[in-house]
Coordinates of C-alpha atoms in Angstrom, one line a residue:
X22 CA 0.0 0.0 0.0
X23 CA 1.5 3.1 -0.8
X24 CA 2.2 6.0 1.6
X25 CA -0.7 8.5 0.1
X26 CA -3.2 5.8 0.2
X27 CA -2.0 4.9 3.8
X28 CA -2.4 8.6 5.4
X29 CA -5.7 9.7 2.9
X30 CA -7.2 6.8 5.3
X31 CA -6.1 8.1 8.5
X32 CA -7.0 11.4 7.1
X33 CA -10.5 10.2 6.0
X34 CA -11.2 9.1 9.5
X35 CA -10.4 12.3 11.4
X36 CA -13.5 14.9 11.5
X37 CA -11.8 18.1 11.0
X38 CA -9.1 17.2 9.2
X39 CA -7.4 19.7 6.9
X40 CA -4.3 17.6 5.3
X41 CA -0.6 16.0 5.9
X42 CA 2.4 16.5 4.2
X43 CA 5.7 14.6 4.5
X44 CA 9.1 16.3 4.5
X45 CA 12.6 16.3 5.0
X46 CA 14.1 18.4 7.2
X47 CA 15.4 20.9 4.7
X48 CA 11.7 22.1 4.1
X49 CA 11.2 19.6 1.1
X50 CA 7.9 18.5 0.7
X51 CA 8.0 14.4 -0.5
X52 CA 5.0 13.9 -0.4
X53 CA 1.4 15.9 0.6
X54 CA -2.2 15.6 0.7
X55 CA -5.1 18.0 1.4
X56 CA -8.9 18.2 2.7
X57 CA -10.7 20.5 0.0
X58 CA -8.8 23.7 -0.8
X59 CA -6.7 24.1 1.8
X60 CA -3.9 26.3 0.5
X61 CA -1.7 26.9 3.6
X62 CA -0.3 23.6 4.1
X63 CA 3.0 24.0 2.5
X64 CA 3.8 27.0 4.5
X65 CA 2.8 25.2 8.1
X66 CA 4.9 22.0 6.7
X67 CA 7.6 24.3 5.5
X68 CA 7.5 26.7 8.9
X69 CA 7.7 23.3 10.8
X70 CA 11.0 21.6 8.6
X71 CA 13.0 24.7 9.4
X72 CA 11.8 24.3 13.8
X73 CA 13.0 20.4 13.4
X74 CA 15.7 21.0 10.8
X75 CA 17.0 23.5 13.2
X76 CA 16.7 21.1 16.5
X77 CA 18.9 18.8 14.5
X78 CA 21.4 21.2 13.0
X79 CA 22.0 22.9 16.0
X80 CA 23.1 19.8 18.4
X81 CA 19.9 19.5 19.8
X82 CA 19.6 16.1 17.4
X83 CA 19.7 14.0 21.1
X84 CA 16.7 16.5 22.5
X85 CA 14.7 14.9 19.7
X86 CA 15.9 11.3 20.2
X87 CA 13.4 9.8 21.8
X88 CA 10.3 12.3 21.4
X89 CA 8.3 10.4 18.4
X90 CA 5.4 12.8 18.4
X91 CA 5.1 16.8 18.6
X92 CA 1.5 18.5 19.2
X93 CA 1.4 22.2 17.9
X94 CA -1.8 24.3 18.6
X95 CA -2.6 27.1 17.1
X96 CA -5.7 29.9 17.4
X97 CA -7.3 27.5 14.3
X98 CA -5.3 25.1 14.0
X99 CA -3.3 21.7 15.6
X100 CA -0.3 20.3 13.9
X101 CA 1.0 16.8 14.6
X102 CA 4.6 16.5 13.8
X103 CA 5.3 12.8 13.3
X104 CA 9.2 12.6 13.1
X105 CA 10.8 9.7 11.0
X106 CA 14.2 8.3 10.8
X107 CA 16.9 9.9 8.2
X108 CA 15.8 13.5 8.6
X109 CA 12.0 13.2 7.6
X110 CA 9.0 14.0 9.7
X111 CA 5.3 14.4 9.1
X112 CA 2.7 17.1 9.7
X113 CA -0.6 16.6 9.7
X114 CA -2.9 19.4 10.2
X115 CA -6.4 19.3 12.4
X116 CA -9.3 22.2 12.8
X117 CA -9.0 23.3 16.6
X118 CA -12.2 21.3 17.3
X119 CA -10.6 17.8 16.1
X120 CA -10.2 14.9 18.2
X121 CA -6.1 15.6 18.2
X122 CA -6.2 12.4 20.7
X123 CA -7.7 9.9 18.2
X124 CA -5.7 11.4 16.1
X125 CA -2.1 10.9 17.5
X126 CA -3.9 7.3 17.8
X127 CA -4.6 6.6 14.6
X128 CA -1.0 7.6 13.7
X129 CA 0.6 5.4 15.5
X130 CA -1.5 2.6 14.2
X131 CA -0.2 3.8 10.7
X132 CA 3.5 4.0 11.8
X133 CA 4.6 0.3 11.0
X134 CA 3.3 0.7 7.6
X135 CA 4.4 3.7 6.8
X136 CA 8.0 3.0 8.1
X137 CA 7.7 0.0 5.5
X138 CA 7.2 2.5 2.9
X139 CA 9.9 4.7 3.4
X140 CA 12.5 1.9 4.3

């Protein structure tokens, strides 16, 4: 199963949902989908690669070690950072009203297959 079809069912299954998009560090998108016109999402992915980018450019690469999960909220928004080996991370992004704990759940239901997918 490829990545997109893996995360466009987590993302079919959160009410609220506005989109993901997977990244390096660097700010490159890889990969990205979205919830009806939701035009913003490279620039919260792209804001978020240069705050994790930095953590691991800076020597703060053992801070971020052994977090797996970040939780960003926002006045209309939460952003879940999902952070991958080799420099990649996820964000998906929630309306303020979304369930951001079934959420975090069903991403780490999805984790073992999209690990498989990147690996």
């Amino acid at each position: 199963m490829s990545f997109e079809t893996i995360m466009r069912g987590v993302l079919d299954r959160i009410e609220g949902a506005r989109g993901w998009a997977f990244l390096a560090d660097d700010g490159e998108i890889v990969f990205r989908q979205t919830v009806g016109d939701f035009e913003t999402l490279p620039l919260l992915a792209a804001y978020h690669g240069i705050t994790v980018g930095n953590y691991r450019r800076f020597g703060l690469r053992s801070l971020l070690e052994n977090i797996r999960t970040i939780v960003c909220t926002y006045d209309e928004a939460v952003c879940i950072l999902k952070l991958f080996p080799e420099n990649y991370f996820l964000v998906l992004v929630l309306a303020r009203e979304s369930n951001v704990g079934y959420a975090l759940w069903l991403l780490e239901q999805a984790m073992p297959a999209l690990l498989e997918e990147i690996g």
